Short mmCIF file of C-alpha atoms and ligand atoms in Angstrom, two decimals:
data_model
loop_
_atom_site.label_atom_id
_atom_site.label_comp_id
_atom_site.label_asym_id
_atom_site.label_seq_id
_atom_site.Cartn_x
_atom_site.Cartn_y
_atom_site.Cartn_z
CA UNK A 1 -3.67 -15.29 3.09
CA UNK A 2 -1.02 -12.23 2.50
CA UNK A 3 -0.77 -12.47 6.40
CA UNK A 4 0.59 -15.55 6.48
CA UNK A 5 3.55 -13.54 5.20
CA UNK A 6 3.31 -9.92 5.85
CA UNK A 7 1.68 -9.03 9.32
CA UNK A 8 -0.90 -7.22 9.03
CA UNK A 9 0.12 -4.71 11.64
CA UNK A 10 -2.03 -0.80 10.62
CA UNK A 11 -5.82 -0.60 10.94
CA UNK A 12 -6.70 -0.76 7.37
CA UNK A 13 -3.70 -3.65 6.52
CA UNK A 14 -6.87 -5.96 6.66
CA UNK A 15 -9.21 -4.50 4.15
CA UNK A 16 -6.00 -3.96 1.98
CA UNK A 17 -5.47 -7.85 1.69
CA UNK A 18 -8.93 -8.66 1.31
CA UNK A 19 -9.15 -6.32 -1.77
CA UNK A 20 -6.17 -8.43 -3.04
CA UNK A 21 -7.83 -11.82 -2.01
CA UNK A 22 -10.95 -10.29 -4.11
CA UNK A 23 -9.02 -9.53 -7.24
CA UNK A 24 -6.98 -12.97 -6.84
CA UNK A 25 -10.69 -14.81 -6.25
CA UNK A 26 -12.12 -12.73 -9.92
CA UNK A 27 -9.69 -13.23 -11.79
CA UNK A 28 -8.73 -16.77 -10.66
CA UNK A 29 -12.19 -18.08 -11.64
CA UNK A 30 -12.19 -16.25 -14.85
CA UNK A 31 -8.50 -18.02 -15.61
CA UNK A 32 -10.04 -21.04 -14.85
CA UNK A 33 -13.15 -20.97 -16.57
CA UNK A 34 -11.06 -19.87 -19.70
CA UNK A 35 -8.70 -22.59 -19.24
CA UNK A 36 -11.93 -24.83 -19.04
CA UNK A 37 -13.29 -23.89 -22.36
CA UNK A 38 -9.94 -24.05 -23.98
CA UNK A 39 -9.48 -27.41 -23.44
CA UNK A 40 -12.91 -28.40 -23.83
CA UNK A 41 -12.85 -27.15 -27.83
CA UNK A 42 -9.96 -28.63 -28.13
CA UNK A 43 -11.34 -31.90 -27.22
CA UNK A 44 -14.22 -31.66 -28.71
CA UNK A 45 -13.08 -30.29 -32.04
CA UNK A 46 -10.10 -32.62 -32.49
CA UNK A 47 -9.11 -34.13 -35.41
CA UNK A 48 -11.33 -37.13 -36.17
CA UNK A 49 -10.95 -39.29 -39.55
CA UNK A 50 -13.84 -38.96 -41.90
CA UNK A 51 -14.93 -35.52 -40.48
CA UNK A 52 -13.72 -32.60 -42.52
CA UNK A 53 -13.29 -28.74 -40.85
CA UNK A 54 -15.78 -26.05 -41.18
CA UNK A 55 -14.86 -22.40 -41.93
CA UNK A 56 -17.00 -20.41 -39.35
CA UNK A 57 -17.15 -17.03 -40.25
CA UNK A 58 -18.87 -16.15 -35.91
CA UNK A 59 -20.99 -13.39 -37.17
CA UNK A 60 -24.56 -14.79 -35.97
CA UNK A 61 -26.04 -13.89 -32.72
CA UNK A 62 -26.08 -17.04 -32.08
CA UNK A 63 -22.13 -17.46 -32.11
CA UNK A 64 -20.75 -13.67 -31.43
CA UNK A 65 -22.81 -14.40 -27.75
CA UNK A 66 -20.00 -16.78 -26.82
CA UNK A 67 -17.71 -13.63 -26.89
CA UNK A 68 -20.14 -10.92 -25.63
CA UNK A 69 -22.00 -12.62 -22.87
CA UNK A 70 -18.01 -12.99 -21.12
CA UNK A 71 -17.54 -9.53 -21.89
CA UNK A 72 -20.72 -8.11 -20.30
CA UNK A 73 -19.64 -10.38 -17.18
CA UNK A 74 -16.04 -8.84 -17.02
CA UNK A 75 -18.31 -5.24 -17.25
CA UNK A 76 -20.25 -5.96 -13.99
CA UNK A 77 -17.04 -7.87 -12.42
CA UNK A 78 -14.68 -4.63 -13.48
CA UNK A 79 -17.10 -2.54 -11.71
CA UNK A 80 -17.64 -4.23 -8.36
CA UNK A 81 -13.44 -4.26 -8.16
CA UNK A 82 -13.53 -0.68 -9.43
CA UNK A 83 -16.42 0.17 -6.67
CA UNK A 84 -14.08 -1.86 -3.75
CA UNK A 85 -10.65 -0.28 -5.01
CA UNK A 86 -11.98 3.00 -4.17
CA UNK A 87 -13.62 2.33 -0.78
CA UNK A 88 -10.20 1.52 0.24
CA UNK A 89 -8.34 3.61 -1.11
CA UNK A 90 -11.24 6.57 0.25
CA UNK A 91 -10.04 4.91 3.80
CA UNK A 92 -6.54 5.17 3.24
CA UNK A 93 -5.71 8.13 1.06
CA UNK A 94 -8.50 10.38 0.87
CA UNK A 95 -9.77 10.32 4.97
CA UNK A 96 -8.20 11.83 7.10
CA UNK A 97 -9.13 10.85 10.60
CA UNK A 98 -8.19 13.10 13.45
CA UNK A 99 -4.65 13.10 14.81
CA UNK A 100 -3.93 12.02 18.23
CA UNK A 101 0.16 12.46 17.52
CA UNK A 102 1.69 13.78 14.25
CA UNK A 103 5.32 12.37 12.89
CA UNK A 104 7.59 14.07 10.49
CA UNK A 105 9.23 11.70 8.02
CA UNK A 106 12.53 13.30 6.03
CA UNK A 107 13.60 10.94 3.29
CA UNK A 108 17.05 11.48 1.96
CA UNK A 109 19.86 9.89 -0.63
CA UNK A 110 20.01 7.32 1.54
CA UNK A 111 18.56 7.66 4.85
CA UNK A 112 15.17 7.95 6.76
CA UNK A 113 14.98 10.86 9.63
CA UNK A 114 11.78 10.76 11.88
CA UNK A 115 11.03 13.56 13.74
CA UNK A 116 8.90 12.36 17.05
CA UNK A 117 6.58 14.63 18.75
CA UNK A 118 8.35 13.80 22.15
CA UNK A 119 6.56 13.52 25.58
CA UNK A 120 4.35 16.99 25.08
CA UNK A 121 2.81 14.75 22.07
CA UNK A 122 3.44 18.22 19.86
CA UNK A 123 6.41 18.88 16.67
CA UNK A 124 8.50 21.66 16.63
CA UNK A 125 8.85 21.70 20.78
CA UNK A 126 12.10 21.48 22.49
CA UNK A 127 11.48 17.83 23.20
CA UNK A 128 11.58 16.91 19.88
CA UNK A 129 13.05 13.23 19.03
CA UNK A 130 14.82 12.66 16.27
CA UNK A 131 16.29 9.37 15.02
CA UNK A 132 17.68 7.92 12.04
CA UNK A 133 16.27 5.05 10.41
CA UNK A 134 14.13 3.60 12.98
CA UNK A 135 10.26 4.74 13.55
CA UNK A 136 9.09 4.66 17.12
CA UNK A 137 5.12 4.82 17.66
CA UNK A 138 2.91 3.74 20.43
CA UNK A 139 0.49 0.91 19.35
CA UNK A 140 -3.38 2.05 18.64
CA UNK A 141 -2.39 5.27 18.43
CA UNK A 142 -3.46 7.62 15.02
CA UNK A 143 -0.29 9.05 13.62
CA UNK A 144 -0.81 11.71 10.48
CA UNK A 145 2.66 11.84 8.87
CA UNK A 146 4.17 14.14 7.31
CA UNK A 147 6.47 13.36 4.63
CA UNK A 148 9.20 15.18 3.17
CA UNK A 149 12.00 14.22 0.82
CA UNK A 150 15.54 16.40 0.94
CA UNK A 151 16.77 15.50 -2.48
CA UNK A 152 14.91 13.22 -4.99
CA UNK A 153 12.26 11.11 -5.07
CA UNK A 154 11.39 8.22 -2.69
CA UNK A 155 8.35 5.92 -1.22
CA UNK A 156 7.42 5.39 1.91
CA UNK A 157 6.59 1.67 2.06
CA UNK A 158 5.84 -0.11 5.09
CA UNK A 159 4.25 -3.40 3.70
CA UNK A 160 3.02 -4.61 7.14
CA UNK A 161 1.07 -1.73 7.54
CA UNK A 162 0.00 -2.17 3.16
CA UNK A 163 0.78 1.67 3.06
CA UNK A 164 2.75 3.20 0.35
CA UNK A 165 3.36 6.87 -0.61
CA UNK A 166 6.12 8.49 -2.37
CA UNK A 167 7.99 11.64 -0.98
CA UNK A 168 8.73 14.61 -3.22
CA UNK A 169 10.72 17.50 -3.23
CA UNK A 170 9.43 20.54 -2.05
CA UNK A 171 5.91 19.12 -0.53
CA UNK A 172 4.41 17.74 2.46
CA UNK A 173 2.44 15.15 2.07
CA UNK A 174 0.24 14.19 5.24
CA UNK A 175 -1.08 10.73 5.27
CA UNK A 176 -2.44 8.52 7.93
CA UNK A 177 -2.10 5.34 9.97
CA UNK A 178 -2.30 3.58 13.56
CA UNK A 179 -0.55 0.51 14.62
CA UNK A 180 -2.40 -1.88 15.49
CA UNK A 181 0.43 -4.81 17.10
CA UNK A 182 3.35 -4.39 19.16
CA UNK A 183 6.60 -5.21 17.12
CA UNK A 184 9.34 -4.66 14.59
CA UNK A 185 8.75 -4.16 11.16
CA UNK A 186 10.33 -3.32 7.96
CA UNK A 187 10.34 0.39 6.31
CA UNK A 188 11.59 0.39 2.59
CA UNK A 189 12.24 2.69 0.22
CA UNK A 190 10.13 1.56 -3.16
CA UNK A 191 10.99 4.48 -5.75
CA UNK A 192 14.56 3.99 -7.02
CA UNK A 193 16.14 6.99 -5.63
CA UNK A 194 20.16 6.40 -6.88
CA UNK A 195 23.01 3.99 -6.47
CA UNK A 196 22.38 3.62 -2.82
CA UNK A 197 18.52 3.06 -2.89
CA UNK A 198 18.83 -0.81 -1.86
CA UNK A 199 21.00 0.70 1.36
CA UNK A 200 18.26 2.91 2.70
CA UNK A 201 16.38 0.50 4.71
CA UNK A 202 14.65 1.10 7.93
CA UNK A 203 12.75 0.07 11.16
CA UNK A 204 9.41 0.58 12.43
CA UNK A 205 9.25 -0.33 16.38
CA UNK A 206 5.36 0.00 18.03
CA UNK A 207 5.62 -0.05 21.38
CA UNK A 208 2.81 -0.44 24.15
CA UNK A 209 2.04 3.16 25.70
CA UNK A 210 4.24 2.11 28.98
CA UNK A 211 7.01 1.28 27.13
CA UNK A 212 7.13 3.84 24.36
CA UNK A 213 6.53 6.76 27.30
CA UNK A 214 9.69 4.84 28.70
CA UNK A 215 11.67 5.29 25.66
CA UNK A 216 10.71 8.72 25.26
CA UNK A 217 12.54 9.47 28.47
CA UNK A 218 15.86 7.63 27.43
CA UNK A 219 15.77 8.77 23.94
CA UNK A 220 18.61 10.80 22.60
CA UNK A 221 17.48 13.90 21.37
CA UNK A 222 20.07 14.53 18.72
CA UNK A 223 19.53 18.35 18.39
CA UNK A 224 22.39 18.11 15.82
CA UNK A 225 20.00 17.05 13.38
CA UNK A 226 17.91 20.03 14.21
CA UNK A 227 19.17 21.05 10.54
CA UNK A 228 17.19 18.32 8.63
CA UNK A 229 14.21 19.77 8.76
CA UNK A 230 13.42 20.86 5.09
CA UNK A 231 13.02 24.49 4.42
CA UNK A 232 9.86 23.75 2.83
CA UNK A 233 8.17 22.71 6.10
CA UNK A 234 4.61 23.82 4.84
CA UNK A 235 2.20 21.44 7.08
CA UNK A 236 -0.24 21.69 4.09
CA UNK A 237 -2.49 18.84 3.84
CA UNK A 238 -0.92 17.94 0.55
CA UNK A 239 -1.65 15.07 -1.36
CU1 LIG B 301 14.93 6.36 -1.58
#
């Protein structure tokens, strides 16, 4: 249902959302059966004329199972969202598939710098390509990043591909994903990073392999921006 919204545009987006639809589904039917019972009691237990209140005091097994029966079942429900949680987030945070390209990823006070491998598909080569604020990858293709920040704290959010990871001074942070649709899609920053955090928007473009070798060719390489490379450029598998 999230996609109706958000496209679901990295390999794992999917099992993301349907961890969400899970929790929503849980939780949902508890709300409702709670809401149920509520206004059952209160029906039932309304005031009548003639019919004078009781003082329960819910210490006999017989009552104190109304309250621990539901709290076994949130238990076993707890555990099988506990149990999910962490397949996915194994997939997305732990694994880490094999590379076919890597991508550096500088965040700054208030920008975004991407560092492209280039047409040799390596970093650090003389074909580099840098740009500012817009991402450039080749559909089906598995990017590790590598994620740096120049200054302060920031996230990485892309919500169509449901991946999130902040950036922070001094490490490199290497995390995964591959594209899955052709398209444009919105990069945020999501950890408040100073007065010009809301202006630090971006662009992710995913290209088809014809067209993103054809970009590669036009692409200005900007070695001005050879400089923005953080002196901490460790490719330790950080996390
Ligand atoms: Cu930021």
């Amino acid at each position: 249902m999230i996609s109706w919204y958000v496209t679901q545009a990295s390999s794992y987006a999917a099992d993301v959302d349907d961890l969400f639809l899970l929790i929503a589904l849980i939780v949902g039917a508890f709300f409702l059966a709670a809401e149920f019972v509520l206004f059952w009691l209160i029906v039932k237990f309304r005031a009548r004329p003639g019919v004078k209140a009781r003082y329960v005091t819910g210490e006999k097994t017989s009552e104190t199972k109304w309250v621990s029966y539901p709290h076994y079942l949130v238990l076993v429900f707890d555990i099988i969202l506990v149990a999910a949680a962490l397949r996915v987030w194994n997939d997305v945070k732990i694994d880490l598939p094999p590379a076919e390209e890597r991508v550096r990823i500088i965040a700054q006070q208030w920008a975004w710098t991407f560092v492209h491998a280039g047409p040799d598909g390596r970093l650090d080569t003389a074909d580099d390509i840098r740009t500012v604020n817009v991402l450039n990858l080749q559909v089906n293709r598995l990017y590790h990043f590598e994620l740096h920040s120049k200054d302060t704290l920031h996230s990485f959010s892309v919500p169509a591909f449901r991946l999130k990871q902040d950036a922070v001074p001094g490490r490199a942070i290497v995390g995964w994903f591959r594209p899955t649709v052709t398209g444009e899609f919105d990069i945020q920053c999501a950890e408040l990073c100073g007065i010009g955090h809301g202006l630090m928007p971006a662009r992710v473009r995913i290209r088809s392999a014809a067209a993103q070798a054809a970009w590669m060719e036009t692409a200005p390489r900007m070695p001005q921006l050879a400089a923005v490379t953080p002196a901490v450029s460790n490719t330790r598998a950080e996390r």
